[in-house]
PDB file of N, CA, C and O in Angstrom:
ATOM      1  N   MET A   1      69.053  16.291 -31.199  1.00 59.00           N
ATOM      2  CA  MET A   1      68.310  16.170 -32.433  1.00 59.00           C
ATOM      3  C   MET A   1      66.999  15.397 -32.218  1.00 59.00           C
ATOM      4  O   MET A   1      65.987  15.746 -32.769  1.00 59.00           O
ATOM      5  N   LYS A   2      67.063  14.317 -31.382  1.00 65.00           N
ATOM      6  CA  LYS A   2      65.853  13.533 -31.132  1.00 65.00           C
ATOM      7  C   LYS A   2      64.798  14.345 -30.390  1.00 65.00           C
ATOM      8  O   LYS A   2      63.614  14.207 -30.632  1.00 65.00           O
ATOM      9  N   LYS A   3      65.247  15.210 -29.485  1.00 65.00           N
ATOM     10  CA  LYS A   3      64.306  16.039 -28.732  1.00 65.00           C
ATOM     11  C   LYS A   3      63.554  16.971 -29.685  1.00 65.00           C
ATOM     12  O   LYS A   3      62.352  17.173 -29.553  1.00 65.00           O
ATOM     13  N   TYR A   4      64.237  17.510 -30.673  1.00 63.00           N
ATOM     14  CA  TYR A   4      63.606  18.398 -31.656  1.00 63.00           C
ATOM     15  C   TYR A   4      62.545  17.639 -32.443  1.00 63.00           C
ATOM     16  O   TYR A   4      61.452  18.146 -32.685  1.00 63.00           O
ATOM     17  N   LEU A   5      62.847  16.398 -32.840  1.00 60.00           N
ATOM     18  CA  LEU A   5      61.885  15.609 -33.608  1.00 60.00           C
ATOM     19  C   LEU A   5      60.657  15.254 -32.768  1.00 60.00           C
ATOM     20  O   LEU A   5      59.547  15.222 -33.274  1.00 60.00           O
ATOM     21  N   LYS A   6      60.869  14.972 -31.471  1.00 64.00           N
ATOM     22  CA  LYS A   6      59.726  14.696 -30.588  1.00 64.00           C
ATOM     23  C   LYS A   6      58.813  15.906 -30.477  1.00 64.00           C
ATOM     24  O   LYS A   6      57.600  15.790 -30.502  1.00 64.00           O
ATOM     25  N   GLN A   7      59.417  17.083 -30.354  1.00 68.00           N
ATOM     26  CA  GLN A   7      58.614  18.304 -30.260  1.00 68.00           C
ATOM     27  C   GLN A   7      57.880  18.558 -31.568  1.00 68.00           C
ATOM     28  O   GLN A   7      56.726  19.002 -31.559  1.00 68.00           O
ATOM     29  N   LEU A   8      58.508  18.272 -32.673  1.00 68.00           N
ATOM     30  CA  LEU A   8      57.862  18.442 -33.971  1.00 68.00           C
ATOM     31  C   LEU A   8      56.658  17.504 -34.088  1.00 68.00           C
ATOM     32  O   LEU A   8      55.584  17.899 -34.535  1.00 68.00           O
ATOM     33  N   GLY A   9      56.830  16.259 -33.635  1.00 74.00           N
ATOM     34  CA  GLY A   9      55.726  15.296 -33.653  1.00 74.00           C
ATOM     35  C   GLY A   9      54.600  15.699 -32.721  1.00 74.00           C
ATOM     36  O   GLY A   9      53.426  15.500 -33.029  1.00 74.00           O
ATOM     37  N   GLN A  10      54.941  16.276 -31.580  1.00 78.00           N
ATOM     38  CA  GLN A  10      53.922  16.718 -30.636  1.00 78.00           C
ATOM     39  C   GLN A  10      53.101  17.855 -31.239  1.00 78.00           C
ATOM     40  O   GLN A  10      51.877  17.870 -31.122  1.00 78.00           O
ATOM     41  N   GLY A  11      53.748  18.781 -31.905  1.00 80.00           N
ATOM     42  CA  GLY A  11      53.031  19.888 -32.543  1.00 80.00           C
ATOM     43  C   GLY A  11      52.088  19.397 -33.633  1.00 80.00           C
ATOM     44  O   GLY A  11      50.957  19.882 -33.757  1.00 80.00           O
ATOM     45  N   MET A  12      52.530  18.412 -34.407  1.00 83.00           N
ATOM     46  CA  MET A  12      51.680  17.851 -35.457  1.00 83.00           C
ATOM     47  C   MET A  12      50.476  17.139 -34.849  1.00 83.00           C
ATOM     48  O   MET A  12      49.356  17.258 -35.348  1.00 83.00           O
ATOM     49  N   THR A  13      50.677  16.420 -33.762  1.00 87.00           N
ATOM     50  CA  THR A  13      49.576  15.731 -33.088  1.00 87.00           C
ATOM     51  C   THR A  13      48.543  16.729 -32.568  1.00 87.00           C
ATOM     52  O   THR A  13      47.335  16.521 -32.723  1.00 87.00           O
ATOM     53  N   GLU A  14      48.992  17.797 -31.964  1.00 90.00           N
ATOM     54  CA  GLU A  14      48.070  18.824 -31.474  1.00 90.00           C
ATOM     55  C   GLU A  14      47.287  19.449 -32.629  1.00 90.00           C
ATOM     56  O   GLU A  14      46.078  19.689 -32.516  1.00 90.00           O
ATOM     57  N   TYR A  15      47.970  19.684 -33.735  1.00 92.00           N
ATOM     58  CA  TYR A  15      47.310  20.251 -34.909  1.00 92.00           C
ATOM     59  C   TYR A  15      46.223  19.303 -35.421  1.00 92.00           C
ATOM     60  O   TYR A  15      45.112  19.735 -35.743  1.00 92.00           O
ATOM     61  N   ILE A  16      46.511  18.014 -35.472  1.00 94.00           N
ATOM     62  CA  ILE A  16      45.535  17.030 -35.954  1.00 94.00           C
ATOM     63  C   ILE A  16      44.324  16.981 -35.024  1.00 94.00           C
ATOM     64  O   ILE A  16      43.177  16.894 -35.480  1.00 94.00           O
ATOM     65  N   ILE A  17      44.539  17.070 -33.717  1.00 95.00           N
ATOM     66  CA  ILE A  17      43.423  17.057 -32.762  1.00 95.00           C
ATOM     67  C   ILE A  17      42.543  18.287 -32.961  1.00 95.00           C
ATOM     68  O   ILE A  17      41.307  18.187 -32.966  1.00 95.00           O
ATOM     69  N   ILE A  18      43.144  19.442 -33.154  1.00 96.00           N
ATOM     70  CA  ILE A  18      42.372  20.674 -33.372  1.00 96.00           C
ATOM     71  C   ILE A  18      41.558  20.579 -34.654  1.00 96.00           C
ATOM     72  O   ILE A  18      40.371  20.927 -34.692  1.00 96.00           O
ATOM     73  N   VAL A  19      42.171  20.073 -35.728  1.00 96.00           N
ATOM     74  CA  VAL A  19      41.454  19.927 -36.999  1.00 96.00           C
ATOM     75  C   VAL A  19      40.298  18.947 -36.846  1.00 96.00           C
ATOM     76  O   VAL A  19      39.208  19.186 -37.386  1.00 96.00           O
ATOM     77  N   ALA A  20      40.495  17.873 -36.103  1.00 95.00           N
ATOM     78  CA  ALA A  20      39.420  16.903 -35.886  1.00 95.00           C
ATOM     79  C   ALA A  20      38.260  17.525 -35.110  1.00 95.00           C
ATOM     80  O   ALA A  20      37.088  17.295 -35.442  1.00 95.00           O
ATOM     81  N   LEU A  21      38.550  18.322 -34.099  1.00 95.00           N
ATOM     82  CA  LEU A  21      37.487  18.978 -33.333  1.00 95.00           C
ATOM     83  C   LEU A  21      36.703  19.962 -34.190  1.00 95.00           C
ATOM     84  O   LEU A  21      35.475  20.052 -34.095  1.00 95.00           O
ATOM     85  N   ILE A  22      37.405  20.697 -35.043  1.00 95.00           N
ATOM     86  CA  ILE A  22      36.727  21.636 -35.948  1.00 95.00           C
ATOM     87  C   ILE A  22      35.842  20.875 -36.924  1.00 95.00           C
ATOM     88  O   ILE A  22      34.717  21.295 -37.214  1.00 95.00           O
ATOM     89  N   ALA A  23      36.328  19.741 -37.428  1.00 94.00           N
ATOM     90  CA  ALA A  23      35.530  18.938 -38.354  1.00 94.00           C
ATOM     91  C   ALA A  23      34.266  18.411 -37.682  1.00 94.00           C
ATOM     92  O   ALA A  23      33.182  18.437 -38.271  1.00 94.00           O
ATOM     93  N   ILE A  24      34.373  17.948 -36.452  1.00 94.00           N
ATOM     94  CA  ILE A  24      33.200  17.446 -35.724  1.00 94.00           C
ATOM     95  C   ILE A  24      32.189  18.565 -35.497  1.00 94.00           C
ATOM     96  O   ILE A  24      30.981  18.374 -35.666  1.00 94.00           O
ATOM     97  N   ALA A  25      32.686  19.756 -35.144  1.00 91.00           N
ATOM     98  CA  ALA A  25      31.776  20.898 -34.951  1.00 91.00           C
ATOM     99  C   ALA A  25      31.091  21.275 -36.265  1.00 91.00           C
ATOM    100  O   ALA A  25      29.892  21.577 -36.286  1.00 91.00           O
ATOM    101  N   ALA A  26      31.835  21.248 -37.363  1.00 88.00           N
ATOM    102  CA  ALA A  26      31.251  21.586 -38.666  1.00 88.00           C
ATOM    103  C   ALA A  26      30.178  20.572 -39.058  1.00 88.00           C
ATOM    104  O   ALA A  26      29.126  20.951 -39.596  1.00 88.00           O
ATOM    105  N   ILE A  27      30.420  19.310 -38.796  1.00 89.00           N
ATOM    106  CA  ILE A  27      29.415  18.279 -39.100  1.00 89.00           C
ATOM    107  C   ILE A  27      28.150  18.498 -38.271  1.00 89.00           C
ATOM    108  O   ILE A  27      27.030  18.382 -38.780  1.00 89.00           O
ATOM    109  N   ALA A  28      28.320  18.828 -37.002  1.00 86.00           N
ATOM    110  CA  ALA A  28      27.159  19.066 -36.143  1.00 86.00           C
ATOM    111  C   ALA A  28      26.345  20.263 -36.626  1.00 86.00           C
ATOM    112  O   ALA A  28      25.111  20.201 -36.696  1.00 86.00           O
ATOM    113  N   VAL A  29      27.018  21.350 -36.981  1.00 83.00           N
ATOM    114  CA  VAL A  29      26.317  22.538 -37.477  1.00 83.00           C
ATOM    115  C   VAL A  29      25.618  22.237 -38.790  1.00 83.00           C
ATOM    116  O   VAL A  29      24.463  22.622 -39.000  1.00 83.00           O
ATOM    117  N   TYR A  30      26.286  21.532 -39.678  1.00 80.00           N
ATOM    118  CA  TYR A  30      25.667  21.205 -40.967  1.00 80.00           C
ATOM    119  C   TYR A  30      24.464  20.285 -40.776  1.00 80.00           C
ATOM    120  O   TYR A  30      23.456  20.421 -41.474  1.00 80.00           O
ATOM    121  N   THR A  31      24.548  19.364 -39.821  1.00 82.00           N
ATOM    122  CA  THR A  31      23.422  18.475 -39.546  1.00 82.00           C
ATOM    123  C   THR A  31      22.202  19.264 -39.076  1.00 82.00           C
ATOM    124  O   THR A  31      21.077  18.999 -39.493  1.00 82.00           O
ATOM    125  N   LEU A  32      22.425  20.260 -38.226  1.00 79.00           N
ATOM    126  CA  LEU A  32      21.306  21.033 -37.686  1.00 79.00           C
ATOM    127  C   LEU A  32      20.765  22.055 -38.683  1.00 79.00           C
ATOM    128  O   LEU A  32      19.558  22.251 -38.779  1.00 79.00           O
ATOM    129  N   PHE A  33      21.647  22.723 -39.416  1.00 79.00           N
ATOM    130  CA  PHE A  33      21.216  23.852 -40.236  1.00 79.00           C
ATOM    131  C   PHE A  33      21.420  23.652 -41.735  1.00 79.00           C
ATOM    132  O   PHE A  33      21.263  24.588 -42.509  1.00 79.00           O
ATOM    133  N   GLY A  34      21.756  22.452 -42.182  1.00 79.00           N
ATOM    134  CA  GLY A  34      22.074  22.198 -43.585  1.00 79.00           C
ATOM    135  C   GLY A  34      20.938  22.536 -44.536  1.00 79.00           C
ATOM    136  O   GLY A  34      21.145  23.174 -45.576  1.00 79.00           O
ATOM    137  N   ASP A  35      19.727  22.102 -44.223  1.00 78.00           N
ATOM    138  CA  ASP A  35      18.589  22.346 -45.118  1.00 78.00           C
ATOM    139  C   ASP A  35      18.294  23.831 -45.258  1.00 78.00           C
ATOM    140  O   ASP A  35      18.003  24.315 -46.355  1.00 78.00           O
ATOM    141  N   ILE A  36      18.391  24.551 -44.168  1.00 77.00           N
ATOM    142  CA  ILE A  36      18.095  25.984 -44.202  1.00 77.00           C
ATOM    143  C   ILE A  36      19.122  26.724 -45.042  1.00 77.00           C
ATOM    144  O   ILE A  36      18.779  27.549 -45.891  1.00 77.00           O
ATOM    145  N   VAL A  37      20.383  26.415 -44.839  1.00 78.00           N
ATOM    146  CA  VAL A  37      21.441  27.078 -45.607  1.00 78.00           C
ATOM    147  C   VAL A  37      21.295  26.746 -47.083  1.00 78.00           C
ATOM    148  O   VAL A  37      21.426  27.612 -47.956  1.00 78.00           O
ATOM    149  N   ARG A  38      21.004  25.484 -47.406  1.00 80.00           N
ATOM    150  CA  ARG A  38      20.837  25.071 -48.802  1.00 80.00           C
ATOM    151  C   ARG A  38      19.684  25.841 -49.458  1.00 80.00           C
ATOM    152  O   ARG A  38      19.790  26.295 -50.593  1.00 80.00           O
ATOM    153  N   GLU A  39      18.566  25.997 -48.730  1.00 79.00           N
ATOM    154  CA  GLU A  39      17.427  26.729 -49.290  1.00 79.00           C
ATOM    155  C   GLU A  39      17.744  28.210 -49.459  1.00 79.00           C
ATOM    156  O   GLU A  39      17.346  28.828 -50.459  1.00 79.00           O
ATOM    157  N   GLN A  40      18.453  28.799 -48.527  1.00 77.00           N
ATOM    158  CA  GLN A  40      18.805  30.214 -48.654  1.00 77.00           C
ATOM    159  C   GLN A  40      19.745  30.443 -49.835  1.00 77.00           C
ATOM    160  O   GLN A  40      19.578  31.401 -50.582  1.00 77.00           O
ATOM    161  N   VAL A  41      20.714  29.561 -50.002  1.00 78.00           N
ATOM    162  CA  VAL A  41      21.626  29.685 -51.149  1.00 78.00           C
ATOM    163  C   VAL A  41      20.859  29.476 -52.452  1.00 78.00           C
ATOM    164  O   VAL A  41      21.097  30.175 -53.441  1.00 78.00           O
ATOM    165  N   GLY A  42      19.916  28.548 -52.458  1.00 78.00           N
ATOM    166  CA  GLY A  42      19.087  28.332 -53.641  1.00 78.00           C
ATOM    167  C   GLY A  42      18.260  29.562 -53.989  1.00 78.00           C
ATOM    168  O   GLY A  42      18.114  29.923 -55.155  1.00 78.00           O
ATOM    169  N   GLY A  43      17.711  30.223 -52.978  1.00 78.00           N
ATOM    170  CA  GLY A  43      16.958  31.451 -53.210  1.00 78.00           C
ATOM    171  C   GLY A  43      17.824  32.565 -53.768  1.00 78.00           C
ATOM    172  O   GLY A  43      17.422  33.286 -54.682  1.00 78.00           O
ATOM    173  N   MET A  44      19.030  32.696 -53.221  1.00 78.00           N
ATOM    174  CA  MET A  44      19.947  33.720 -53.737  1.00 78.00           C
ATOM    175  C   MET A  44      20.357  33.412 -55.172  1.00 78.00           C
ATOM    176  O   MET A  44      20.455  34.318 -56.010  1.00 78.00           O
ATOM    177  N   ALA A  45      20.576  32.132 -55.482  1.00 81.00           N
ATOM    178  CA  ALA A  45      20.943  31.753 -56.846  1.00 81.00           C
ATOM    179  C   ALA A  45      19.806  32.063 -57.816  1.00 81.00           C
ATOM    180  O   ALA A  45      20.041  32.527 -58.939  1.00 81.00           O
ATOM    181  N   ALA A  46      18.573  31.809 -57.384  1.00 79.00           N
ATOM    182  CA  ALA A  46      17.425  32.111 -58.236  1.00 79.00           C
ATOM    183  C   ALA A  46      17.303  33.612 -58.486  1.00 79.00           C
ATOM    184  O   ALA A  46      17.029  34.042 -59.612  1.00 79.00           O
ATOM    185  N   GLU A  47      17.531  34.406 -57.456  1.00 78.00           N
ATOM    186  CA  GLU A  47      17.486  35.863 -57.620  1.00 78.00           C
ATOM    187  C   GLU A  47      18.577  36.347 -58.564  1.00 78.00           C
ATOM    188  O   GLU A  47      18.348  37.217 -59.403  1.00 78.00           O
ATOM    189  N   LEU A  48      19.773  35.799 -58.422  1.00 82.00           N
ATOM    190  CA  LEU A  48      20.874  36.209 -59.297  1.00 82.00           C
ATOM    191  C   LEU A  48      20.623  35.815 -60.748  1.00 82.00           C
ATOM    192  O   LEU A  48      21.087  36.484 -61.666  1.00 82.00           O
ATOM    193  N   ALA A  49      19.880  34.720 -60.948  1.00 82.00           N
ATOM    194  CA  ALA A  49      19.563  34.278 -62.301  1.00 82.00           C
ATOM    195  C   ALA A  49      18.402  35.066 -62.899  1.00 82.00           C
ATOM    196  O   ALA A  49      18.031  34.848 -64.046  1.00 82.00           O
ATOM    197  N   GLY A  50      17.829  35.989 -62.149  1.00 80.00           N
ATOM    198  CA  GLY A  50      16.742  36.809 -62.662  1.00 80.00           C
ATOM    199  C   GLY A  50      15.373  36.280 -62.317  1.00 80.00           C
ATOM    200  O   GLY A  50      14.365  36.822 -62.743  1.00 80.00           O
ATOM    201  N   GLY A  51      15.290  35.223 -61.547  1.00 75.00           N
ATOM    202  CA  GLY A  51      14.003  34.644 -61.171  1.00 75.00           C
ATOM    203  C   GLY A  51      13.503  35.240 -59.868  1.00 75.00           C
ATOM    204  O   GLY A  51      14.015  36.243 -59.361  1.00 75.00           O
ATOM    205  N   ASP A  52      12.482  34.594 -59.335  1.00 73.00           N
ATOM    206  CA  ASP A  52      11.897  35.033 -58.073  1.00 73.00           C
ATOM    207  C   ASP A  52      12.255  34.011 -56.995  1.00 73.00           C
ATOM    208  O   ASP A  52      11.778  32.878 -57.023  1.00 73.00           O
ATOM    209  N   GLY A  53      13.094  34.410 -56.071  1.00 68.00           N
ATOM    210  CA  GLY A  53      13.523  33.514 -55.010  1.00 68.00           C
ATOM    211  C   GLY A  53      12.763  33.704 -53.717  1.00 68.00           C
ATOM    212  O   GLY A  53      13.142  33.146 -52.693  1.00 68.00           O
ATOM    213  N   SER A  54      11.675  34.486 -53.748  1.00 72.00           N
ATOM    214  CA  SER A  54      10.961  34.779 -52.503  1.00 72.00           C
ATOM    215  C   SER A  54      10.276  33.544 -51.923  1.00 72.00           C
ATOM    216  O   SER A  54      10.207  33.386 -50.708  1.00 72.00           O
ATOM    217  N   GLU A  55       9.775  32.655 -52.780  1.00 71.00           N
ATOM    218  CA  GLU A  55       9.127  31.442 -52.271  1.00 71.00           C
ATOM    219  C   GLU A  55      10.151  30.533 -51.581  1.00 71.00           C
ATOM    220  O   GLU A  55       9.881  29.985 -50.509  1.00 71.00           O
ATOM    221  N   ILE A  56      11.311  30.414 -52.178  1.00 69.00           N
ATOM    222  CA  ILE A  56      12.369  29.594 -51.583  1.00 69.00           C
ATOM    223  C   ILE A  56      12.824  30.205 -50.260  1.00 69.00           C
ATOM    224  O   ILE A  56      13.032  29.502 -49.277  1.00 69.00           O
ATOM    225  N   ALA A  57      12.944  31.531 -50.233  1.00 66.00           N
ATOM    226  CA  ALA A  57      13.371  32.207 -49.004  1.00 66.00           C
ATOM    227  C   ALA A  57      12.327  32.049 -47.901  1.00 66.00           C
ATOM    228  O   ALA A  57      12.677  31.879 -46.732  1.00 66.00           O
ATOM    229  N   SER A  58      11.046  32.093 -48.258  1.00 69.00           N
ATOM    230  CA  SER A  58      10.013  31.928 -47.242  1.00 69.00           C
ATOM    231  C   SER A  58       9.991  30.500 -46.705  1.00 69.00           C
ATOM    232  O   SER A  58       9.708  30.278 -45.533  1.00 69.00           O
ATOM    233  N   ASP A  59      10.296  29.508 -47.564  1.00 68.00           N
ATOM    234  CA  ASP A  59      10.413  28.126 -47.084  1.00 68.00           C
ATOM    235  C   ASP A  59      11.550  28.016 -46.073  1.00 68.00           C
ATOM    236  O   ASP A  59      11.418  27.345 -45.044  1.00 68.00           O
ATOM    237  N   ALA A  60      12.663  28.673 -46.366  1.00 66.00           N
ATOM    238  CA  ALA A  60      13.805  28.653 -45.446  1.00 66.00           C
ATOM    239  C   ALA A  60      13.443  29.332 -44.133  1.00 66.00           C
ATOM    240  O   ALA A  60      13.836  28.880 -43.059  1.00 66.00           O
ATOM    241  N   GLU A  61      12.694  30.405 -44.216  1.00 69.00           N
ATOM    242  CA  GLU A  61      12.270  31.118 -43.002  1.00 69.00           C
ATOM    243  C   GLU A  61      11.356  30.236 -42.153  1.00 69.00           C
ATOM    244  O   GLU A  61      11.439  30.232 -40.931  1.00 69.00           O
ATOM    245  N   GLY A  62      10.502  29.451 -42.825  1.00 68.00           N
ATOM    246  CA  GLY A  62       9.622  28.546 -42.098  1.00 68.00           C
ATOM    247  C   GLY A  62      10.380  27.441 -41.380  1.00 68.00           C
ATOM    248  O   GLY A  62      10.002  27.010 -40.297  1.00 68.00           O
ATOM    249  N   ARG A  63      11.469  26.994 -41.961  1.00 68.00           N
ATOM    250  CA  ARG A  63      12.269  25.935 -41.346  1.00 68.00           C
ATOM    251  C   ARG A  63      13.155  26.466 -40.230  1.00 68.00           C
ATOM    252  O   ARG A  63      13.739  25.694 -39.485  1.00 68.00           O
ATOM    253  N   LYS A  64      13.274  27.779 -40.123  1.00 67.00           N
ATOM    254  CA  LYS A  64      14.128  28.357 -39.095  1.00 67.00           C
ATOM    255  C   LYS A  64      13.670  27.934 -37.703  1.00 67.00           C
ATOM    256  O   LYS A  64      14.478  27.599 -36.849  1.00 67.00           O
ATOM    257  N   GLY A  65      12.369  27.915 -37.482  1.00 68.00           N
ATOM    258  CA  GLY A  65      11.834  27.507 -36.186  1.00 68.00           C
ATOM    259  C   GLY A  65      12.172  26.066 -35.859  1.00 68.00           C
ATOM    260  O   GLY A  65      12.505  25.737 -34.720  1.00 68.00           O
ATOM    261  N   GLU A  66      12.103  25.202 -36.882  1.00 68.00           N
ATOM    262  CA  GLU A  66      12.462  23.798 -36.672  1.00 68.00           C
ATOM    263  C   GLU A  66      13.921  23.671 -36.252  1.00 68.00           C
ATOM    264  O   GLU A  66      14.254  22.895 -35.352  1.00 68.00           O
ATOM    265  N   ALA A  67      14.792  24.431 -36.894  1.00 66.00           N
ATOM    266  CA  ALA A  67      16.218  24.363 -36.580  1.00 66.00           C
ATOM    267  C   ALA A  67      16.501  24.917 -35.186  1.00 66.00           C
ATOM    268  O   ALA A  67      17.352  24.381 -34.471  1.00 66.00           O
ATOM    269  N   GLU A  68      15.813  25.978 -34.820  1.00 67.00           N
ATOM    270  CA  GLU A  68      16.016  26.544 -33.487  1.00 67.00           C
ATOM    271  C   GLU A  68      15.580  25.556 -32.412  1.00 67.00           C
ATOM    272  O   GLU A  68      16.237  25.409 -31.380  1.00 67.00           O
ATOM    273  N   THR A  69      14.481  24.843 -32.654  1.00 69.00           N
ATOM    274  CA  THR A  69      14.022  23.833 -31.707  1.00 69.00           C
ATOM    275  C   THR A  69      15.023  22.692 -31.607  1.00 69.00           C
ATOM    276  O   THR A  69      15.350  22.233 -30.515  1.00 69.00           O
ATOM    277  N   ALA A  70      15.513  22.252 -32.768  1.00 65.00           N
ATOM    278  CA  ALA A  70      16.482  21.154 -32.779  1.00 65.00           C
ATOM    279  C   ALA A  70      17.786  21.573 -32.106  1.00 65.00           C
ATOM    280  O   ALA A  70      18.405  20.783 -31.387  1.00 65.00           O
ATOM    281  N   ALA A  71      18.213  22.800 -32.327  1.00 63.00           N
ATOM    282  CA  ALA A  71      19.460  23.274 -31.722  1.00 63.00           C
ATOM    283  C   ALA A  71      19.323  23.396 -30.215  1.00 63.00           C
ATOM    284  O   ALA A  71      20.260  23.121 -29.480  1.00 63.00           O
ATOM    285  N   GLY A  72      18.158  23.779 -29.745  1.00 66.00           N
ATOM    286  CA  GLY A  72      17.946  23.890 -28.307  1.00 66.00           C
ATOM    287  C   GLY A  72      17.901  22.532 -27.621  1.00 66.00           C
ATOM    288  O   GLY A  72      18.310  22.404 -26.476  1.00 66.00           O
ATOM    289  N   ALA A  73      17.441  21.516 -28.338  1.00 63.00           N
ATOM    290  CA  ALA A  73      17.328  20.186 -27.745  1.00 63.00           C
ATOM    291  C   ALA A  73      18.582  19.344 -27.952  1.00 63.00           C
ATOM    292  O   ALA A  73      18.740  18.323 -27.304  1.00 63.00           O
ATOM    293  N   ALA A  74      19.458  19.750 -28.847  1.00 60.00           N
ATOM    294  CA  ALA A  74      20.618  18.933 -29.184  1.00 60.00           C
ATOM    295  C   ALA A  74      21.736  19.116 -28.145  1.00 60.00           C
ATOM    296  O   ALA A  74      22.060  20.228 -27.759  1.00 60.00           O
ATOM    297  N   THR A  75      22.248  18.008 -27.715  1.00 63.00           N
ATOM    298  CA  THR A  75      23.421  17.989 -26.848  1.00 63.00           C
ATOM    299  C   THR A  75      24.357  16.922 -27.398  1.00 63.00           C
ATOM    300  O   THR A  75      24.021  16.212 -28.353  1.00 63.00           O
ATOM    301  N   LEU A  76      25.519  16.787 -26.825  1.00 61.00           N
ATOM    302  CA  LEU A  76      26.421  15.742 -27.274  1.00 61.00           C
ATOM    303  C   LEU A  76      25.844  14.363 -27.026  1.00 61.00           C
ATOM    304  O   LEU A  76      26.135  13.417 -27.762  1.00 61.00           O
ATOM    305  N   ASP A  77      25.006  14.226 -26.018  1.00 64.00           N
ATOM    306  CA  ASP A  77      24.386  12.939 -25.737  1.00 64.00           C
ATOM    307  C   ASP A  77      23.370  12.562 -26.815  1.00 64.00           C
ATOM    308  O   ASP A  77      23.210  11.386 -27.149  1.00 64.00           O
ATOM    309  N   THR A  78      22.651  13.529 -27.361  1.00 63.00           N
ATOM    310  CA  THR A  78      21.609  13.241 -28.350  1.00 63.00           C
ATOM    311  C   THR A  78      22.093  13.384 -29.785  1.00 63.00           C
ATOM    312  O   THR A  78      21.354  13.101 -30.698  1.00 63.00           O
ATOM    313  N   PHE A  79      23.335  13.821 -29.999  1.00 58.00           N
ATOM    314  CA  PHE A  79      23.818  14.051 -31.349  1.00 58.00           C
ATOM    315  C   PHE A  79      23.831  12.755 -32.163  1.00 58.00           C
ATOM    316  O   PHE A  79      23.478  12.736 -33.326  1.00 58.00           O
ATOM    317  N   ALA A  80      24.206  11.653 -31.561  1.00 58.00           N
ATOM    318  CA  ALA A  80      24.310  10.383 -32.286  1.00 58.00           C
ATOM    319  C   ALA A  80      22.934   9.837 -32.652  1.00 58.00           C
ATOM    320  O   ALA A  80      22.822   9.013 -33.549  1.00 58.00           O
ATOM    321  N   ASP A  81      21.884  10.297 -32.010  1.00 58.00           N
ATOM    322  CA  ASP A  81      20.534   9.814 -32.285  1.00 58.00           C
ATOM    323  C   ASP A  81      19.949  10.385 -33.563  1.00 58.00           C
ATOM    324  O   ASP A  81      18.975   9.875 -34.073  1.00 58.00           O
ATOM    325  N   LYS A  82      20.535  11.436 -34.097  1.00 52.00           N
ATOM    326  CA  LYS A  82      19.954  12.113 -35.273  1.00 52.00           C
ATOM    327  C   LYS A  82      20.329  11.427 -36.545  1.00 52.00           C
ATOM    328  O   LYS A  82      21.243  10.859 -36.817  1.00 52.00           O
TER     329      LYS A  82
END
């Protein structure tokens, strides 16, 4: 019975480690691309509301280059500096 409980605890520990790694990756992606995604969603919301979202979309397109530069320069060593 104790062996079964140890294996159950080991599986839970592995699951927690995987969830933590996914969370860290999500934070890194959001840090690099958060502004662009927010602007694109804002443009889509404006279009759905009947407005003109082209200006918002063009702002997001302009920031795309900044994000690509940041993504190319970002490593695990430089992530904490941002």
